[in-house]
CSV table of C-alpha atoms in Angstrom, one decimal:
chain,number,residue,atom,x,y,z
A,1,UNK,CA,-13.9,9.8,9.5
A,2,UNK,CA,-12.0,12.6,7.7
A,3,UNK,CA,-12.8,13.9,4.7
A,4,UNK,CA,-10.2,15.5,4.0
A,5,UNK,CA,-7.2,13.8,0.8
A,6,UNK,CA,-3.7,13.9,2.6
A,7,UNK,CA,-1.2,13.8,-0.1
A,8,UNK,CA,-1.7,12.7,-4.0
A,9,UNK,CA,1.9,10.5,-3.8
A,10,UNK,CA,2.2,9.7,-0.3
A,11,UNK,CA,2.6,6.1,-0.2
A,12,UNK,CA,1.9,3.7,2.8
A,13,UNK,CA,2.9,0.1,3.0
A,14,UNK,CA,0.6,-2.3,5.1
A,15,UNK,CA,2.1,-5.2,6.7
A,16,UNK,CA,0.5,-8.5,6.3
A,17,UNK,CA,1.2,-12.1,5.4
A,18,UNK,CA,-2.1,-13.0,3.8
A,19,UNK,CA,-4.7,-10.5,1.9
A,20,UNK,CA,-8.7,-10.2,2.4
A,21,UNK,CA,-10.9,-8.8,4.2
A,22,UNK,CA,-9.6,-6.7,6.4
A,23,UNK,CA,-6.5,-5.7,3.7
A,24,UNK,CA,-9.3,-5.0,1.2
A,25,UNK,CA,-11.1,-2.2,3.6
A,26,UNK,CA,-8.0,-0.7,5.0
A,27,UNK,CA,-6.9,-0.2,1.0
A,28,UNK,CA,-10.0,1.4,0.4
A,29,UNK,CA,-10.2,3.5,3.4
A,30,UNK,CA,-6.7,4.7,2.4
A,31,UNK,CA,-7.8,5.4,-1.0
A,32,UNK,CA,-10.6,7.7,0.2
A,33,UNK,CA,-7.8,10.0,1.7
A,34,UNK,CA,-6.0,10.0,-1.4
A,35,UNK,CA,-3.2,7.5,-0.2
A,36,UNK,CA,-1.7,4.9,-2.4
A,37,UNK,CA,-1.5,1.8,-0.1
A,38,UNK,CA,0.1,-1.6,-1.1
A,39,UNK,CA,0.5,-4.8,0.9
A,40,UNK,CA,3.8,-6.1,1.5
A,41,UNK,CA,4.8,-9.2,3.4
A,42,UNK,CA,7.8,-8.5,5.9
A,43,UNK,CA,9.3,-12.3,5.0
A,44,UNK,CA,9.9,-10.3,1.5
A,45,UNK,CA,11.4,-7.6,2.6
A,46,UNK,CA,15.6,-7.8,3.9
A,47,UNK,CA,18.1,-5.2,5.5
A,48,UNK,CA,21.0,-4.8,2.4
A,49,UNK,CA,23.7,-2.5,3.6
A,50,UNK,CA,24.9,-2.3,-0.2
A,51,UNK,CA,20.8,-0.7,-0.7
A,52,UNK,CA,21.2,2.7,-0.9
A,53,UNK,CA,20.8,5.0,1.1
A,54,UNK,CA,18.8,3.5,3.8
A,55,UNK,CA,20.4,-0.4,4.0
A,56,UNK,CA,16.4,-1.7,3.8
A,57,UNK,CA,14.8,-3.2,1.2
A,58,UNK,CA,10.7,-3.4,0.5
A,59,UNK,CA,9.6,-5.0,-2.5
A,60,UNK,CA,7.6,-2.1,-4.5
A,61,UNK,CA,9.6,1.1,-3.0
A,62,UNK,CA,12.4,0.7,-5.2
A,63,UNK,CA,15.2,2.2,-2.9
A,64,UNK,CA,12.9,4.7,-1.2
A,65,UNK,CA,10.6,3.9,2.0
A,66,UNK,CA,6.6,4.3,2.8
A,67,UNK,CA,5.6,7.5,4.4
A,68,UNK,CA,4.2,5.1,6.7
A,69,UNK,CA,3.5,1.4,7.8
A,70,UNK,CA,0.3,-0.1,8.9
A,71,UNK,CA,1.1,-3.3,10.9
A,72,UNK,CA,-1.6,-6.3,10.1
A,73,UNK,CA,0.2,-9.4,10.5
A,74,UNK,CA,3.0,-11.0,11.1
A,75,UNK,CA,3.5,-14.2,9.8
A,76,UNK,CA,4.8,-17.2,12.2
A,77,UNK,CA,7.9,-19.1,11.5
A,78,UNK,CA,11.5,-19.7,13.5
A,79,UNK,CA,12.8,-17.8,16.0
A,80,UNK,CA,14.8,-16.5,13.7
A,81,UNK,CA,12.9,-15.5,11.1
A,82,UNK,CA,10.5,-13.7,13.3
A,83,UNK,CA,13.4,-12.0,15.1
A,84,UNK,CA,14.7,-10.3,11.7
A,85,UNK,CA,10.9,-9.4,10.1
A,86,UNK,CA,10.5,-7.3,13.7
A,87,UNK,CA,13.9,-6.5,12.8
A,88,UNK,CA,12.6,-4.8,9.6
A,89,UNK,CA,9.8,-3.0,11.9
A,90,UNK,CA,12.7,-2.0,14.3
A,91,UNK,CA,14.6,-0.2,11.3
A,92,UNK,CA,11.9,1.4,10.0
A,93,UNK,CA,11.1,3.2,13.2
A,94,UNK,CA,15.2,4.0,13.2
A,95,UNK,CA,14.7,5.4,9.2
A,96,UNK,CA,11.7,7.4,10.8
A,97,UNK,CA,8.9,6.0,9.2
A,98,UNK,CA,5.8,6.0,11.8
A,99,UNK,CA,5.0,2.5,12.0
A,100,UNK,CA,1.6,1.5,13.2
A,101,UNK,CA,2.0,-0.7,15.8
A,102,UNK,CA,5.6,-0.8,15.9
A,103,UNK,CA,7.9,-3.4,17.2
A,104,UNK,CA,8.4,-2.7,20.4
A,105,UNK,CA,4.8,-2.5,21.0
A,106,UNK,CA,4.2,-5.4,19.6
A,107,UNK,CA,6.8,-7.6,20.7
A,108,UNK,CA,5.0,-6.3,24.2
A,109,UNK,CA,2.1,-7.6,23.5
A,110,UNK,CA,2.9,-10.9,21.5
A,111,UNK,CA,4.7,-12.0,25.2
A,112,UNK,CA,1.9,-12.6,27.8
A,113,UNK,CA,4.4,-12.5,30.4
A,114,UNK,CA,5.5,-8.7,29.5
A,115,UNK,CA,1.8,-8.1,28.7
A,116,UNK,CA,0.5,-9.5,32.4
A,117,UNK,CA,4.1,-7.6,33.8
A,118,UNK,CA,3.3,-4.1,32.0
A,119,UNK,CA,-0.3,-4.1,33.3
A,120,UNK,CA,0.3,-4.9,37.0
A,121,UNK,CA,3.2,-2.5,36.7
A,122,UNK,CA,0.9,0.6,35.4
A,123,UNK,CA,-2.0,-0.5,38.1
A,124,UNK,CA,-4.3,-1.7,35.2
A,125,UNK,CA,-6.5,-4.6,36.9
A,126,UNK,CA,-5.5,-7.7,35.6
A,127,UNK,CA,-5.6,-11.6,37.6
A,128,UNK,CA,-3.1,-12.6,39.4
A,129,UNK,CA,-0.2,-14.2,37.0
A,130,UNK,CA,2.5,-16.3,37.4
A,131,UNK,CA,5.6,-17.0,34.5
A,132,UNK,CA,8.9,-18.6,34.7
A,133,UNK,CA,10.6,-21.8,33.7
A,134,UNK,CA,10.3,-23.8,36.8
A,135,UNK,CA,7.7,-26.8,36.7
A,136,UNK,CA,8.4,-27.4,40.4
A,137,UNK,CA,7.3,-23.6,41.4
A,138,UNK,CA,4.2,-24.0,39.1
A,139,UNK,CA,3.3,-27.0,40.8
A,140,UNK,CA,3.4,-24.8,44.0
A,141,UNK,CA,1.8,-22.2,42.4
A,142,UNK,CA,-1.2,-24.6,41.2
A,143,UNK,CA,-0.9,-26.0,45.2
A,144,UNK,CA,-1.2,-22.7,46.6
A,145,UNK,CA,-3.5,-21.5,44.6
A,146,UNK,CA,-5.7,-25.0,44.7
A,147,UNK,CA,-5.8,-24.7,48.5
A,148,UNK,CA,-7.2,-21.1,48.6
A,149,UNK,CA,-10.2,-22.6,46.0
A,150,UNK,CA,-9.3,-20.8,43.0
A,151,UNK,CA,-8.5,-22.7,39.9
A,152,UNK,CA,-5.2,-21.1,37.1
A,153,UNK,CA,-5.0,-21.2,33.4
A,154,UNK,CA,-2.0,-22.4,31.5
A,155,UNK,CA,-1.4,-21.3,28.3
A,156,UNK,CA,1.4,-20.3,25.5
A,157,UNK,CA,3.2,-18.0,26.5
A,158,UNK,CA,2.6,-17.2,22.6
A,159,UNK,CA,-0.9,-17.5,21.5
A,160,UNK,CA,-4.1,-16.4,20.2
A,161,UNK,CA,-7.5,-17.9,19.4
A,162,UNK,CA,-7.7,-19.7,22.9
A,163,UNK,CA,-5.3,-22.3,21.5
A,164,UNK,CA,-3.3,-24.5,24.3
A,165,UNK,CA,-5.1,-23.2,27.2
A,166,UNK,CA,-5.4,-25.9,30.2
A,167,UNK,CA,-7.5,-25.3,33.4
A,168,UNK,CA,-5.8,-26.3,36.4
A,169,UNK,CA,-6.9,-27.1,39.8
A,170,UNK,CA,-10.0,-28.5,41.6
A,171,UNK,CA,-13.4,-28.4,40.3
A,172,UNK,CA,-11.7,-27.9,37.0
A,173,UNK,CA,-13.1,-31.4,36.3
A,174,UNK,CA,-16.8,-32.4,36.3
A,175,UNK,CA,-16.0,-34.8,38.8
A,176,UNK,CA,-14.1,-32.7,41.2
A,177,UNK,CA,-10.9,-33.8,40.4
A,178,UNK,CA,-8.0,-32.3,40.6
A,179,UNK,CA,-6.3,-31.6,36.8
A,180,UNK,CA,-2.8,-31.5,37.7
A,181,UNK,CA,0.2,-29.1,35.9
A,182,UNK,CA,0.9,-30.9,32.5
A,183,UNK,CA,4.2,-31.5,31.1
A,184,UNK,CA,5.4,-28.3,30.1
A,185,UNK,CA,7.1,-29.4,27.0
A,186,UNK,CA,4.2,-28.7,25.0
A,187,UNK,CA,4.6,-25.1,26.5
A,188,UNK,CA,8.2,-24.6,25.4
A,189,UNK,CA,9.3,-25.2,28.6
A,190,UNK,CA,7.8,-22.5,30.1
A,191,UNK,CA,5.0,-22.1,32.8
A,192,UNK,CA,2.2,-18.7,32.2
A,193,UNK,CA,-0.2,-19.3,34.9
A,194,UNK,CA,-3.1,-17.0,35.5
A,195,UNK,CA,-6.0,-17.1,38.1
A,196,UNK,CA,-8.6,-18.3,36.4
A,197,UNK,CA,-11.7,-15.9,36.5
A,198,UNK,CA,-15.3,-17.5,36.5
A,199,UNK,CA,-18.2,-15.2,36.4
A,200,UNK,CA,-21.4,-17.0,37.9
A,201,UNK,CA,-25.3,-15.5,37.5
A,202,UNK,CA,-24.5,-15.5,41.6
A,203,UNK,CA,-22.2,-13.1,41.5
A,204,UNK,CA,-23.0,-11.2,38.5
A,205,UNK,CA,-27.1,-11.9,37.7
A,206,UNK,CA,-27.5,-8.9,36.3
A,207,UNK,CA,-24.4,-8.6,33.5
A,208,UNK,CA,-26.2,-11.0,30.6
A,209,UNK,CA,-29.0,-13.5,30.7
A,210,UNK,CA,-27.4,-15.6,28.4
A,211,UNK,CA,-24.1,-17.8,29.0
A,212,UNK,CA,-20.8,-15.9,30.0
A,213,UNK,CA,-18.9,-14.0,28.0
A,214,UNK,CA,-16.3,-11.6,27.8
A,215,UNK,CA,-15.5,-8.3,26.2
A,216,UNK,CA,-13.3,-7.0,23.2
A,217,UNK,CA,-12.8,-3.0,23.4
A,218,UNK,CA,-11.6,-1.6,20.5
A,219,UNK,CA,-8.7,1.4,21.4
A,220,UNK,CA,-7.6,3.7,18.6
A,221,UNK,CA,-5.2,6.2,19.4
A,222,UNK,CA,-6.5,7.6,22.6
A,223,UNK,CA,-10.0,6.3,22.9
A,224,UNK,CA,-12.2,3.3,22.9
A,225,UNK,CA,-14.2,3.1,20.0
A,226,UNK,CA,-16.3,0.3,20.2
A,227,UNK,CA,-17.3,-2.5,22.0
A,228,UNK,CA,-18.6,-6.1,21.8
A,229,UNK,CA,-19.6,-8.9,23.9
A,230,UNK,CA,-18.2,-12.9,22.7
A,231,UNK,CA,-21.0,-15.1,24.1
A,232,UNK,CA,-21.2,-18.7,25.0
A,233,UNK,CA,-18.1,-20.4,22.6
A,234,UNK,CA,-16.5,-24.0,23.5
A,235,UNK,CA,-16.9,-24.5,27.1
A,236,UNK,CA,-15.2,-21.2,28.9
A,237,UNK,CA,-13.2,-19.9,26.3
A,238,UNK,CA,-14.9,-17.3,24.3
A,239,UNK,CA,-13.1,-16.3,21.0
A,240,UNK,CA,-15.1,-16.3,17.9
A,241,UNK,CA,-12.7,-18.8,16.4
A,242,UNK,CA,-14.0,-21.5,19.0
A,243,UNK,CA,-17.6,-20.4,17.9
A,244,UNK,CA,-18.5,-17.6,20.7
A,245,UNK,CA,-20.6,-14.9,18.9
A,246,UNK,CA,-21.0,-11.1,18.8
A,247,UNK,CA,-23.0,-9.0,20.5
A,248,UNK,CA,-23.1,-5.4,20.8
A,249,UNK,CA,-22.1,-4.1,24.5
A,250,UNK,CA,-22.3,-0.8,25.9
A,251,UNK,CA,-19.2,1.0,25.8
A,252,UNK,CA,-19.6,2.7,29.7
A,253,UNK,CA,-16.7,5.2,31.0
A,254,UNK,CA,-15.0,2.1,33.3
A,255,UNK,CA,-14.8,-0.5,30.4
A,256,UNK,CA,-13.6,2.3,28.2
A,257,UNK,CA,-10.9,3.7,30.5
A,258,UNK,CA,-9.5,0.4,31.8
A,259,UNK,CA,-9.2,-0.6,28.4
A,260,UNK,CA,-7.1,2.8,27.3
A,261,UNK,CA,-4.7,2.4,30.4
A,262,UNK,CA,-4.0,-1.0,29.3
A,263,UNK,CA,-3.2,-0.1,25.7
A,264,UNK,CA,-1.1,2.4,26.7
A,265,UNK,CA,0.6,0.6,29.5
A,266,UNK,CA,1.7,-1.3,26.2
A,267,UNK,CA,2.7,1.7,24.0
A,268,UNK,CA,0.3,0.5,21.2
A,269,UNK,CA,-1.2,3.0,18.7
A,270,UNK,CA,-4.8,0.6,18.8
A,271,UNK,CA,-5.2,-2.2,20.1
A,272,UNK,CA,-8.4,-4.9,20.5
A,273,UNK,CA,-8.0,-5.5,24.6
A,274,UNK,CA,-10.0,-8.8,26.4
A,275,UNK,CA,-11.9,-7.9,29.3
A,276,UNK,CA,-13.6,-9.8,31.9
A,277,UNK,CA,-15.8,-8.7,34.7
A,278,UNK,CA,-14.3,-9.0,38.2
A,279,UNK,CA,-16.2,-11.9,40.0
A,280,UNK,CA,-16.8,-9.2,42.5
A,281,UNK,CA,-19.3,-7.7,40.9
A,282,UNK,CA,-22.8,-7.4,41.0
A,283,UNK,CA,-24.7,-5.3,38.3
A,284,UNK,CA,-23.6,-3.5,35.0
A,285,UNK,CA,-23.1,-0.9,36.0
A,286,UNK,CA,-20.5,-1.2,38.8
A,287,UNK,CA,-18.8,-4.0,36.9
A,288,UNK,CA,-15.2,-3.7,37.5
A,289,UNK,CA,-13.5,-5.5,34.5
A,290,UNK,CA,-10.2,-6.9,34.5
A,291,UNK,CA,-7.8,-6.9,31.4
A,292,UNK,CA,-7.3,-10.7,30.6
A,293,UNK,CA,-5.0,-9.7,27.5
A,294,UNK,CA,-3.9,-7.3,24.7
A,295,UNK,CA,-3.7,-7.6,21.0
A,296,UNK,CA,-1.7,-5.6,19.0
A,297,UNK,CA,-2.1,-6.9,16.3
A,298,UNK,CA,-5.6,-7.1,16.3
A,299,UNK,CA,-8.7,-8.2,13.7
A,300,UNK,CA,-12.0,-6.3,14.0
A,301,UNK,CA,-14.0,-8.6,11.5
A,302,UNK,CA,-16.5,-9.4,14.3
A,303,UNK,CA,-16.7,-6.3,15.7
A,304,UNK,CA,-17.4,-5.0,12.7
A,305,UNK,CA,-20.8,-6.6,12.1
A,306,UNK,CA,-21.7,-5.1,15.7
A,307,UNK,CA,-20.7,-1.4,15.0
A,308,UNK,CA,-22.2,1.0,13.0
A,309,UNK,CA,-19.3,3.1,12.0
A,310,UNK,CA,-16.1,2.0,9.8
A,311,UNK,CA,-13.3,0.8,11.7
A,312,UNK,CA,-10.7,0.5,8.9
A,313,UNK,CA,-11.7,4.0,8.0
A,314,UNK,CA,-10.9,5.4,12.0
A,315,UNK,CA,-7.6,3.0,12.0
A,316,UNK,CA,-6.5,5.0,8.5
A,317,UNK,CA,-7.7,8.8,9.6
A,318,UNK,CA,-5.6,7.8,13.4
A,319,UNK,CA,-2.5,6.6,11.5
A,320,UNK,CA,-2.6,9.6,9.3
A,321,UNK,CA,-3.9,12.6,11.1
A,322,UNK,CA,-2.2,11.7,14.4
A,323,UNK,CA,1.0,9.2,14.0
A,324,UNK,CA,2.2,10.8,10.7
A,325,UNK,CA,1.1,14.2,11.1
A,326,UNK,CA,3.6,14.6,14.6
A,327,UNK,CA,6.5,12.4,13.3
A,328,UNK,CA,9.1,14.4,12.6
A,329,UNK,CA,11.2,13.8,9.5
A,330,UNK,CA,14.6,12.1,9.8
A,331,UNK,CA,17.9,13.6,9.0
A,332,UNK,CA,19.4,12.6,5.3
A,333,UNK,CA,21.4,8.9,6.2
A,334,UNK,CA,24.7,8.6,5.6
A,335,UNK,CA,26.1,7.1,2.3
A,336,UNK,CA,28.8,4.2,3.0
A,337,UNK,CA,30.2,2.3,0.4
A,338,UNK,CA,29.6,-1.8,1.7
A,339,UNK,CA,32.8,-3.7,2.0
């Protein structure tokens, strides 16, 4: 962390539809740098052409802007209303105000399909995925893929917390059954498939002696940061909010670099990125991991009781010291009179 105070009135405005936790450490760690922080929820917040000078309004800045935005949720709601609070992130970045992730990055992320897309696209090893609108080429897709032994999972194209996800395919029972492809109605009409990745103590007896697990790497900026394991959870999905639990993991050069390429792939400034070891490996330490999905947006509550340092605190030295220190100011905006 830096010790260093940046500015006496530089003002920064963090995005977010509720207030806790992690709000309450990322207002103090701006606070120790001298940074008056405030929380501000985007459904508040509206483009007004009449709002001089910059056509944006943000409850609390009066008709000036933050020095800089700190993105930490995004609330739900229509396609409409999400579409206008990115909208606000997207003029923002246009008013040059860094904004931490911005909107691009995150709308990148928030789509699975992009995500999966971006990742095969920069070579960052991810399963083999499958999107699109068709039910009849999933069903071929969960045939295919069926008849070579492997099994897919279906989820939300939008999602987190291992909501909606299916497995498909045989064996996906206990009785050997095959699950067949669900109505897709559920799924907006749209078909994500991904091969489904199972880790055995066969093929990986040395990884963990407990249950399987995956991994959450921590990026910020340009390196990984920390590390954790989510163990066991409901069934084979391991998020924390279906009861997996946190372990410390060793942060080794492959875990750390695969999970860099990936966040960058995406154009995030940090990012908390899923991993999953290859079922190809054997051991720790030649454990190829494969990027199962990105969050841009992402909470660090459980990694937090796993790591010694202060994450908020390297999120708020990042933003500062390397997103606002190389943005370059904007020139004056035009004054129009609204008609």
């Amino acid at each position: 962390m830096s010790d260093m105070p940046f500015s006496a009135d530089l003002r920064v405005a963090i995005m977010t539809d509720e207030t806790g936790w992690h709000t309450a450490r990322l207002k103090k760690a701006f606070r120790a740098r001298g940074v008056d922080a405030r929380c501000i929820d985007l459904a508040a917040c509206r483009i007004d052409t009449t709002w001089e000078p910059y056509g944006l309004a943000l409850p609390g800045f009066g008709h000036a802007l933050p020095d800089a935005v700190f993105v930490r949720g995004i609330a739900g709601g229509t396609f409409e209303q999400v579409t206008l609070r990115l909208g606000i992130l997207h003029a923002l970045r246009e008013c040059g105000v860094p904004v931490y992730n911005d909107a691009r990055a995150i709308e990148r992320s928030v789509d699975k399909s992009m995500t999966s897309f971006l990742l095969h696209r920069s070579g960052v090893p991810t399963p083999a995925t499958w999107a699109g609108e068709s039910a009849a080429f999933a069903q071929r897709v969960l045939m295919r893929e069926t008849a070579a032994g492997h099994q897919v999972v279906l989820k939300p194209l939008f999602g987190s917390q291992g909501k909606g996800l299916r497995r498909l395919g045989a064996s996906a029972r206990r009785d050997g059954t095959l699950v067949p492809l669900p109505p897709l109605a559920r799924y907006q009409q749209v078909a994500y498939l991904q091969r489904f990745v199972g880790i055995t103590r066969r093929t990986a007896p040395r990884l963990h002696a407990g249950p399987a697990f995956d991994w959450r790497v921590l990026v910020i900026g340009t390196r990984a940061v920390a590390a954790m394991q989510r163990v066991g959870g409901r069934g084979w999905i391991h998020n924390v909010a279906r009861g997996a639990r946190c372990e410390p993991a060793v942060l080794d050069d492959t875990l750390a670099q695969t999970a860099v390429r990936a966040t960058q792939a995406l154009g995030l400034d940090y990012a908390g990125v899923d991993l999953i070891p290859s079922p190809d490996s054997h051991d720790a330490a030649h454990a190829s991991p494969l990027v199962l999905e990105v969050n841009g947006v992402a909470a660090w509550r459980g990694l937090q009781t796993v790591t010694p340092f202060d994450i908020a605190a390297a999120l708020v030295d990042d933003l500062l010291d390397r997103k606002l220190a190389a943005a370059v100011p904007p020139p004056a905006p035009m004054r129009h009179a609204s008609v």
